Amino acid sequence: MAGPPQSTPSVLIARRLLPAGRERLAAECEIREGGLDAAPERLRELAPGVAAIVADPTVTVDGGLLDAAGERLQVVANFAVGYDGIDLESCRRRGVAVTNTPDVLTNATAELALALTLAAARRTTDAEADLRAGRWTGWDPGAHLGLELSGATFAVVGLGRIGRRYAELVRPAAGEILYVARRPKPDAERELRATRVKLEDALRRAHVVSLHAPATPETRNMIGSAELAAMRPEAVLINTARGSLVDSAALAAALREGGIASAGLDVYEDEPAVPAELLEAPRCVLLPHIGSATRRARDAMASMVADNVLAVLRGEEPPNRVV
Ligand code: DGY
């Protein structure tokens, strides 16, 4: 005899999930969608009774949203590797699993960090803006002089998956590679000839400092005016991790005053707001959080979200559990 009818679980996609994941969820679940501009109040309206919430780096999953979802909620699946917008403790207390999408965006994000490194070091944004604005009056021996990366010292701050891949990508050009990490990474030391140093040392020595640390209370403003003052005047700062790592007012001042040569940023503390001082700062390449934005990475991330949600709903261990 057939058992009692199973109700179809509901999934709240807080903003947007690409078809590679959405279609798989829609085949087994009722889908509710906040859309790209969903405000927190709208998400709370949509949440009651859902079994899963699909979040992304712009979504705050706090006690209010978890309460609104209620007791049926089993999993918060993040469509990103960084999960700083999710209140892990509240999820843990409620027995709600949290998952993310590691690995599949490592290449894309490290490659974007490399693109920003090249663009900031060679000032390609300023140079192109001059050309487009008709300010280019001919080959000029002293114009747009940048930093040559061959033989440069690179500092990778946070040698997780993405930091490690960035170090691999720059290895052929780099002179020294320094890294800052809580624990030594013997593999990286052997394979990449990387040397573990303290942050102060890395800042003092490196021509390129690339940030790959997660956003935590400890990493907030880890690069502020004192750290920028410690850097070489010809140094380049790259941030593809999280905006909260860098004090943007201090960075803008360092760029204006020539404390460092240039910066390349993909992330900001209060996205999509970009601090006015950064928009106005010289020699600063600014991108709109596109680190993982390759077709391959985003499709794989979306599919991984579906894997995680469906595993939890089937009572299985999700492949990418954080909590
Ligand atoms: C992440 O995965 O955390 C990124 O910021 C999204 O691309």
mmCIF file of C-alpha atoms and ligand atoms in Angstrom:
data_model
loop_
_atom_site.group_PDB
_atom_site.id
_atom_site.type_symbol
_atom_site.label_atom_id
_atom_site.label_comp_id
_atom_site.label_asym_id
_atom_site.label_seq_id
_atom_site.Cartn_x
_atom_site.Cartn_y
_atom_site.Cartn_z
ATOM 1 C CA MET A 1 0.000 0.000 0.000
ATOM 2 C CA ALA A 2 1.195 3.488 -0.816
ATOM 3 C CA GLY A 3 2.251 5.504 2.216
ATOM 4 C CA PRO A 4 0.830 8.919 3.080
ATOM 5 C CA PRO A 5 1.214 11.455 0.252
ATOM 6 C CA GLN A 6 4.556 13.242 0.451
ATOM 7 C CA SER A 7 4.185 16.997 0.108
ATOM 8 C CA THR A 8 6.467 18.608 -2.455
ATOM 9 C CA PRO A 9 9.202 20.526 -0.646
ATOM 10 C CA SER A 10 9.473 24.255 -1.321
ATOM 11 C CA VAL A 11 12.737 25.988 -2.124
ATOM 12 C CA LEU A 12 13.265 29.717 -1.798
ATOM 13 C CA ILE A 13 15.786 30.932 -4.369
ATOM 14 C CA ALA A 14 16.568 34.233 -2.715
ATOM 15 C CA ARG A 15 17.673 35.920 -5.929
ATOM 16 C CA ARG A 16 18.430 33.977 -9.116
ATOM 17 C CA LEU A 17 19.815 30.518 -9.810
ATOM 18 C CA LEU A 18 21.068 29.641 -13.298
ATOM 19 C CA PRO A 19 19.143 26.913 -15.186
ATOM 20 C CA ALA A 20 21.900 24.320 -14.553
ATOM 21 C CA GLY A 21 20.704 24.210 -10.947
ATOM 22 C CA ARG A 22 17.232 25.718 -11.113
ATOM 23 C CA GLU A 23 15.830 23.142 -13.523
ATOM 24 C CA ARG A 24 16.981 20.261 -11.356
ATOM 25 C CA LEU A 25 15.379 21.820 -8.292
ATOM 26 C CA ALA A 26 12.191 22.668 -10.185
ATOM 27 C CA ALA A 27 11.854 19.003 -11.234
ATOM 28 C CA GLU A 28 11.462 17.965 -7.596
ATOM 29 C CA CYS A 29 10.430 21.056 -5.642
ATOM 30 C CA GLU A 30 8.099 24.013 -5.643
ATOM 31 C CA ILE A 31 10.222 27.072 -6.408
ATOM 32 C CA ARG A 32 9.736 30.512 -4.923
ATOM 33 C CA GLU A 33 12.010 33.245 -6.248
ATOM 34 C CA GLY A 34 12.954 36.601 -4.785
ATOM 35 C CA GLY A 35 14.531 37.948 -7.978
ATOM 36 C CA LEU A 36 17.648 40.051 -8.351
ATOM 37 C CA ASP A 37 16.294 42.979 -6.356
ATOM 38 C CA ALA A 38 14.599 41.061 -3.541
ATOM 39 C CA ALA A 39 14.643 43.076 -0.322
ATOM 40 C CA PRO A 40 14.961 41.275 3.046
ATOM 41 C CA GLU A 41 11.259 41.916 3.814
ATOM 42 C CA ARG A 42 10.266 40.246 0.533
ATOM 43 C CA LEU A 43 12.406 37.215 1.376
ATOM 44 C CA ARG A 44 10.765 36.951 4.778
ATOM 45 C CA GLU A 45 7.356 37.046 3.060
ATOM 46 C CA LEU A 46 8.365 34.224 0.717
ATOM 47 C CA ALA A 47 10.093 32.086 3.331
ATOM 48 C CA PRO A 48 7.349 30.485 5.471
ATOM 49 C CA GLY A 49 7.398 26.710 5.147
ATOM 50 C CA VAL A 50 10.375 26.347 2.783
ATOM 51 C CA ALA A 51 12.681 23.354 3.166
ATOM 52 C CA ALA A 52 15.642 25.077 1.507
ATOM 53 C CA ILE A 53 16.950 28.582 0.934
ATOM 54 C CA VAL A 54 19.360 29.260 -1.912
ATOM 55 C CA ALA A 55 21.473 32.264 -0.939
ATOM 56 C CA ASP A 56 24.317 34.082 -2.681
ATOM 57 C CA PRO A 57 26.989 36.590 -1.578
ATOM 58 C CA THR A 58 24.488 39.465 -1.584
ATOM 59 C CA VAL A 59 21.898 37.759 0.615
ATOM 60 C CA THR A 60 21.851 38.061 4.395
ATOM 61 C CA VAL A 61 20.595 34.896 6.027
ATOM 62 C CA ASP A 62 19.999 35.917 9.619
ATOM 63 C CA GLY A 63 17.805 34.803 12.499
ATOM 64 C CA GLY A 64 14.894 36.824 11.069
ATOM 65 C CA LEU A 65 14.889 34.951 7.775
ATOM 66 C CA LEU A 66 15.444 31.582 9.479
ATOM 67 C CA ASP A 67 12.537 32.275 11.840
ATOM 68 C CA ALA A 68 10.347 33.304 8.921
ATOM 69 C CA ALA A 69 11.178 30.020 7.159
ATOM 70 C CA GLY A 70 10.238 28.052 10.265
ATOM 71 C CA GLU A 71 10.682 24.451 11.266
ATOM 72 C CA ARG A 72 10.557 22.861 7.836
ATOM 73 C CA LEU A 73 13.823 24.541 6.861
ATOM 74 C CA GLN A 74 16.589 21.965 6.435
ATOM 75 C CA VAL A 75 19.293 23.622 4.383
ATOM 76 C CA VAL A 76 20.728 26.983 3.347
ATOM 77 C CA ALA A 77 22.642 26.364 0.114
ATOM 78 C CA ASN A 78 24.977 29.183 -0.799
ATOM 79 C CA PHE A 79 25.547 29.869 -4.495
ATOM 80 C CA ALA A 80 29.127 30.975 -3.718
ATOM 81 C CA VAL A 81 32.137 29.737 -1.829
ATOM 82 C CA GLY A 82 32.211 32.646 0.666
ATOM 83 C CA TYR A 83 29.417 32.366 3.217
ATOM 84 C CA ASP A 84 29.995 35.457 5.331
ATOM 85 C CA GLY A 85 26.373 36.587 4.777
ATOM 86 C CA ILE A 86 25.017 33.522 6.567
ATOM 87 C CA ASP A 87 24.614 33.397 10.326
ATOM 88 C CA LEU A 88 26.220 29.994 10.828
ATOM 89 C CA GLU A 89 25.590 29.889 14.554
ATOM 90 C CA SER A 90 21.850 30.456 14.128
ATOM 91 C CA CYS A 91 21.754 27.707 11.483
ATOM 92 C CA ARG A 92 23.692 25.344 13.744
ATOM 93 C CA ARG A 93 21.324 26.032 16.658
ATOM 94 C CA ARG A 94 18.297 25.269 14.493
ATOM 95 C CA GLY A 95 19.876 22.134 13.010
ATOM 96 C CA VAL A 96 19.857 23.695 9.529
ATOM 97 C CA ALA A 97 22.671 22.542 7.216
ATOM 98 C CA VAL A 98 24.720 25.163 5.349
ATOM 99 C CA THR A 99 26.507 24.340 2.093
ATOM 100 C CA ASN A 100 28.677 26.251 -0.391
ATOM 101 C CA THR A 101 30.270 25.830 -3.840
ATOM 102 C CA PRO A 102 34.041 25.353 -3.481
ATOM 103 C CA ASP A 103 36.535 24.246 -6.166
ATOM 104 C CA VAL A 104 34.447 24.888 -9.272
ATOM 105 C CA LEU A 105 35.118 28.638 -9.139
ATOM 106 C CA THR A 106 38.770 28.419 -8.151
ATOM 107 C CA ASN A 107 40.181 28.813 -11.663
ATOM 108 C CA ALA A 108 37.757 31.566 -12.637
ATOM 109 C CA THR A 109 38.441 33.652 -9.545
ATOM 110 C CA ALA A 110 42.207 33.162 -9.598
ATOM 111 C CA GLU A 111 42.254 34.068 -13.297
ATOM 112 C CA LEU A 112 40.326 37.248 -12.580
ATOM 113 C CA ALA A 113 42.833 38.114 -9.844
ATOM 114 C CA LEU A 114 45.553 37.636 -12.455
ATOM 115 C CA ALA A 115 43.679 39.841 -14.942
ATOM 116 C CA LEU A 116 43.374 42.552 -12.285
ATOM 117 C CA THR A 117 47.050 42.164 -11.427
ATOM 118 C CA LEU A 118 48.086 42.724 -15.047
ATOM 119 C CA ALA A 119 45.614 45.564 -15.539
ATOM 120 C CA ALA A 120 46.597 47.375 -12.345
ATOM 121 C CA ALA A 121 50.332 46.816 -12.797
ATOM 122 C CA ARG A 122 50.262 48.126 -16.374
ATOM 123 C CA ARG A 123 47.558 50.748 -15.755
ATOM 124 C CA THR A 124 45.542 49.567 -18.737
ATOM 125 C CA THR A 125 42.287 51.159 -17.511
ATOM 126 C CA ASP A 126 43.829 54.646 -17.281
ATOM 127 C CA ALA A 127 45.627 54.210 -20.575
ATOM 128 C CA GLU A 128 42.487 53.117 -22.398
ATOM 129 C CA ALA A 129 40.448 55.921 -20.809
ATOM 130 C CA ASP A 130 43.034 58.448 -22.061
ATOM 131 C CA LEU A 131 42.866 57.003 -25.566
ATOM 132 C CA ARG A 132 39.060 56.972 -25.653
ATOM 133 C CA ALA A 133 38.866 60.522 -24.336
ATOM 134 C CA GLY A 134 41.205 61.777 -27.093
ATOM 135 C CA ARG A 135 43.991 62.565 -24.620
ATOM 136 C CA TRP A 136 46.521 60.344 -26.426
ATOM 137 C CA THR A 137 48.778 62.588 -28.430
ATOM 138 C CA GLY A 138 51.300 59.970 -29.496
ATOM 139 C CA TRP A 139 53.887 57.563 -28.143
ATOM 140 C CA ASP A 140 55.275 59.096 -25.000
ATOM 141 C CA PRO A 141 58.386 57.679 -23.320
ATOM 142 C CA GLY A 142 57.165 58.711 -19.872
ATOM 143 C CA ALA A 143 53.414 58.029 -20.023
ATOM 144 C CA HIS A 144 51.515 55.259 -18.221
ATOM 145 C CA LEU A 145 54.629 53.693 -16.785
ATOM 146 C CA GLY A 146 53.761 50.597 -14.819
ATOM 147 C CA LEU A 147 55.234 47.700 -12.940
ATOM 148 C CA GLU A 148 56.865 44.798 -14.755
ATOM 149 C CA LEU A 149 55.713 41.526 -13.231
ATOM 150 C CA SER A 150 58.603 39.373 -14.425
ATOM 151 C CA GLY A 151 60.856 38.839 -11.444
ATOM 152 C CA ALA A 152 58.452 40.667 -9.091
ATOM 153 C CA THR A 153 57.831 39.543 -5.518
ATOM 154 C CA PHE A 154 54.225 38.416 -5.012
ATOM 155 C CA ALA A 155 52.500 38.138 -1.652
ATOM 156 C CA VAL A 156 49.456 35.907 -1.484
ATOM 157 C CA VAL A 157 47.443 36.653 1.623
ATOM 158 C CA GLY A 158 45.356 33.556 2.379
ATOM 159 C CA LEU A 159 46.639 30.430 0.656
ATOM 160 C CA GLY A 160 43.360 28.532 0.334
ATOM 161 C CA ARG A 161 42.195 27.087 -2.971
ATOM 162 C CA ILE A 162 41.945 30.393 -4.834
ATOM 163 C CA GLY A 163 45.106 31.905 -3.361
ATOM 164 C CA ARG A 164 46.984 28.739 -4.197
ATOM 165 C CA ARG A 165 45.741 28.747 -7.818
ATOM 166 C CA TYR A 166 46.692 32.422 -8.154
ATOM 167 C CA ALA A 167 50.183 31.557 -6.905
ATOM 168 C CA GLU A 168 50.395 28.777 -9.508
ATOM 169 C CA LEU A 169 49.354 31.165 -12.262
ATOM 170 C CA VAL A 170 51.917 33.825 -11.340
ATOM 171 C CA ARG A 171 54.705 31.321 -10.598
ATOM 172 C CA PRO A 172 56.215 31.412 -14.128
ATOM 173 C CA ALA A 173 56.730 35.202 -13.926
ATOM 174 C CA ALA A 174 57.335 35.655 -10.227
ATOM 175 C CA GLY A 175 60.677 36.091 -8.576
ATOM 176 C CA GLU A 176 59.718 35.301 -5.003
ATOM 177 C CA ILE A 177 56.311 34.153 -3.812
ATOM 178 C CA LEU A 178 55.520 34.959 -0.191
ATOM 179 C CA TYR A 179 52.393 33.744 1.506
ATOM 180 C CA VAL A 180 50.515 34.629 4.656
ATOM 181 C CA ALA A 181 48.497 31.842 6.251
ATOM 182 C CA ARG A 182 47.532 30.682 9.704
ATOM 183 C CA ARG A 183 49.272 27.371 9.145
ATOM 184 C CA PRO A 184 52.311 26.430 7.055
ATOM 185 C CA LYS A 185 51.578 24.841 3.671
ATOM 186 C CA PRO A 186 54.483 22.480 3.008
ATOM 187 C CA ASP A 187 53.093 21.462 -0.417
ATOM 188 C CA ALA A 188 53.007 25.057 -1.612
ATOM 189 C CA GLU A 189 56.449 25.672 -0.228
ATOM 190 C CA ARG A 190 57.775 22.713 -2.169
ATOM 191 C CA GLU A 191 55.792 22.986 -5.386
ATOM 192 C CA LEU A 192 55.614 26.760 -5.754
ATOM 193 C CA ARG A 193 58.790 27.695 -3.946
ATOM 194 C CA ALA A 194 56.604 29.871 -1.701
ATOM 195 C CA THR A 195 57.819 31.233 1.627
ATOM 196 C CA ARG A 196 55.521 31.764 4.613
ATOM 197 C CA VAL A 197 55.931 35.183 6.202
ATOM 198 C CA LYS A 198 54.004 37.437 8.541
ATOM 199 C CA LEU A 199 51.666 40.003 6.986
ATOM 200 C CA GLU A 200 53.988 42.906 7.927
ATOM 201 C CA ASP A 201 56.848 41.226 6.127
ATOM 202 C CA ALA A 202 54.768 40.445 3.069
ATOM 203 C CA LEU A 203 53.595 44.044 2.807
ATOM 204 C CA ARG A 204 57.081 45.435 3.186
ATOM 205 C CA ARG A 205 58.644 43.151 0.576
ATOM 206 C CA ALA A 206 56.054 42.483 -2.121
ATOM 207 C CA HIS A 207 55.513 44.282 -5.419
ATOM 208 C CA VAL A 208 52.089 42.657 -5.709
ATOM 209 C CA VAL A 209 49.868 41.875 -2.727
ATOM 210 C CA SER A 210 46.814 39.757 -3.593
ATOM 211 C CA LEU A 211 44.142 39.128 -0.967
ATOM 212 C CA HIS A 212 42.422 35.740 -0.776
ATOM 213 C CA ALA A 213 41.312 35.566 2.869
ATOM 214 C CA PRO A 214 37.691 35.046 3.949
ATOM 215 C CA ALA A 215 35.647 37.846 5.503
ATOM 216 C CA THR A 216 35.678 37.339 9.272
ATOM 217 C CA PRO A 217 35.805 39.741 12.217
ATOM 218 C CA GLU A 218 39.599 39.128 12.304
ATOM 219 C CA THR A 219 40.188 40.021 8.647
ATOM 220 C CA ARG A 220 38.028 43.160 8.694
ATOM 221 C CA ASN A 221 40.160 46.124 7.534
ATOM 222 C CA MET A 222 43.270 43.938 7.630
ATOM 223 C CA ILE A 223 44.612 46.380 5.051
ATOM 224 C CA GLY A 224 44.268 49.873 6.546
ATOM 225 C CA SER A 225 46.412 52.977 6.573
ATOM 226 C CA ALA A 226 49.247 51.427 8.631
ATOM 227 C CA GLU A 227 49.448 48.405 6.317
ATOM 228 C CA LEU A 228 49.303 50.557 3.180
ATOM 229 C CA ALA A 229 52.050 52.768 4.596
ATOM 230 C CA ALA A 230 54.208 49.665 5.038
ATOM 231 C CA MET A 231 53.901 48.751 1.338
ATOM 232 C CA ARG A 232 56.385 49.723 -1.352
ATOM 233 C CA PRO A 233 55.473 52.862 -3.333
ATOM 234 C CA GLU A 234 55.559 50.828 -6.570
ATOM 235 C CA ALA A 235 53.309 48.096 -5.117
ATOM 236 C CA VAL A 236 49.995 46.895 -6.488
ATOM 237 C CA LEU A 237 47.133 45.739 -4.219
ATOM 238 C CA ILE A 238 44.600 43.218 -5.558
ATOM 239 C CA ASN A 239 41.369 42.237 -3.816
ATOM 240 C CA THR A 240 39.085 39.555 -5.236
ATOM 241 C CA ALA A 241 38.099 38.183 -1.803
ATOM 242 C CA ARG A 242 35.734 40.434 0.141
ATOM 243 C CA GLY A 243 35.473 44.219 0.385
ATOM 244 C CA SER A 244 35.610 44.216 4.176
ATOM 245 C CA LEU A 245 39.301 43.219 4.073
ATOM 246 C CA VAL A 246 40.349 46.673 2.899
ATOM 247 C CA ASP A 247 39.690 50.084 4.427
ATOM 248 C CA SER A 248 38.596 51.796 1.232
ATOM 249 C CA ALA A 249 39.143 55.372 2.495
ATOM 250 C CA ALA A 250 42.707 54.474 3.473
ATOM 251 C CA LEU A 251 43.288 52.809 0.105
ATOM 252 C CA ALA A 252 41.962 55.811 -1.808
ATOM 253 C CA ALA A 253 44.260 58.083 0.231
ATOM 254 C CA ALA A 254 47.277 55.841 -0.451
ATOM 255 C CA LEU A 255 46.537 55.936 -4.185
ATOM 256 C CA ARG A 256 46.045 59.726 -4.193
ATOM 257 C CA GLU A 257 49.188 60.355 -2.199
ATOM 258 C CA GLY A 258 51.375 57.842 -4.054
ATOM 259 C CA GLY A 259 51.728 55.548 -1.042
ATOM 260 C CA ILE A 260 51.210 52.607 -3.412
ATOM 261 C CA ALA A 261 51.208 52.563 -7.223
ATOM 262 C CA SER A 262 47.872 51.004 -8.093
ATOM 263 C CA ALA A 263 45.041 48.726 -7.052
ATOM 264 C CA GLY A 264 42.677 46.244 -8.656
ATOM 265 C CA LEU A 265 39.410 45.516 -6.878
ATOM 266 C CA ASP A 266 36.504 43.195 -7.643
ATOM 267 C CA VAL A 267 34.727 43.406 -4.278
ATOM 268 C CA TYR A 268 33.363 46.147 -2.002
ATOM 269 C CA GLU A 269 32.042 46.169 1.520
ATOM 270 C CA ASP A 270 28.509 47.318 0.771
ATOM 271 C CA GLU A 271 27.850 46.000 -2.729
ATOM 272 C CA PRO A 272 26.564 47.153 -5.125
ATOM 273 C CA ALA A 273 27.597 50.511 -3.638
ATOM 274 C CA VAL A 274 31.151 51.419 -4.624
ATOM 275 C CA PRO A 275 32.692 54.024 -2.305
ATOM 276 C CA ALA A 276 32.933 57.405 -4.038
ATOM 277 C CA GLU A 277 36.537 57.785 -2.886
ATOM 278 C CA LEU A 278 37.472 54.645 -4.850
ATOM 279 C CA LEU A 279 35.600 55.786 -7.956
ATOM 280 C CA GLU A 280 37.624 58.984 -7.810
ATOM 281 C CA ALA A 281 40.961 57.442 -6.837
ATOM 282 C CA PRO A 282 43.725 57.377 -9.456
ATOM 283 C CA ARG A 283 45.252 54.168 -10.818
ATOM 284 C CA CYS A 284 42.474 51.988 -9.488
ATOM 285 C CA VAL A 285 40.902 49.251 -11.623
ATOM 286 C CA LEU A 286 37.363 48.524 -10.435
ATOM 287 C CA LEU A 287 35.263 45.530 -11.470
ATOM 288 C CA PRO A 288 31.714 44.581 -10.398
ATOM 289 C CA HIS A 289 32.326 41.333 -8.430
ATOM 290 C CA ILE A 290 32.853 39.100 -11.463
ATOM 291 C CA GLY A 291 35.490 36.765 -9.991
ATOM 292 C CA SER A 292 33.499 33.596 -10.627
ATOM 293 C CA ALA A 293 31.723 34.920 -13.709
ATOM 294 C CA THR A 294 32.688 32.369 -16.328
ATOM 295 C CA ARG A 295 29.997 30.248 -17.933
ATOM 296 C CA ARG A 296 31.726 27.090 -16.765
ATOM 297 C CA ALA A 297 32.124 28.175 -13.150
ATOM 298 C CA ARG A 298 28.650 29.623 -12.738
ATOM 299 C CA ASP A 299 26.947 26.575 -14.300
ATOM 300 C CA ALA A 300 28.968 24.268 -12.077
ATOM 301 C CA MET A 301 28.144 26.388 -9.013
ATOM 302 C CA ALA A 302 24.424 26.284 -9.854
ATOM 303 C CA SER A 303 24.539 22.532 -10.330
ATOM 304 C CA MET A 304 26.393 22.125 -7.041
ATOM 305 C CA VAL A 305 23.665 24.114 -5.266
ATOM 306 C CA ALA A 306 21.110 21.631 -6.622
ATOM 307 C CA ASP A 307 23.289 18.665 -5.534
ATOM 308 C CA ASN A 308 23.473 20.059 -2.013
ATOM 309 C CA VAL A 309 19.780 20.918 -1.672
ATOM 310 C CA LEU A 310 18.566 17.631 -3.126
ATOM 311 C CA ALA A 311 20.940 15.584 -0.978
ATOM 312 C CA VAL A 312 19.659 17.208 2.220
ATOM 313 C CA LEU A 313 16.030 16.831 1.149
ATOM 314 C CA ARG A 314 16.651 13.117 0.515
ATOM 315 C CA GLY A 315 18.137 12.737 3.962
ATOM 316 C CA GLU A 316 21.671 12.286 2.581
ATOM 317 C CA GLU A 317 24.884 14.048 3.538
ATOM 318 C CA PRO A 318 25.318 17.089 1.236
ATOM 319 C CA PRO A 319 28.603 17.073 -0.695
ATOM 320 C CA ASN A 320 29.644 20.562 0.374
ATOM 321 C CA ARG A 321 28.562 21.008 3.963
ATOM 322 C CA VAL A 322 29.906 23.974 5.908
ATOM 323 C CA VAL A 323 27.633 23.438 8.921
HETATM 324 C C1 DGY B 1 32.161 33.580 -3.843
HETATM 325 O O1 DGY B 1 31.959 32.464 -4.321
HETATM 326 O O2 DGY B 1 32.265 33.766 -2.644
HETATM 327 C C2 DGY B 1 32.295 34.692 -4.786
HETATM 328 O O3 DGY B 1 32.446 35.910 -4.200
HETATM 329 C C3 DGY B 1 31.143 34.684 -5.765
HETATM 330 O O4 DGY B 1 31.730 34.738 -6.986
#
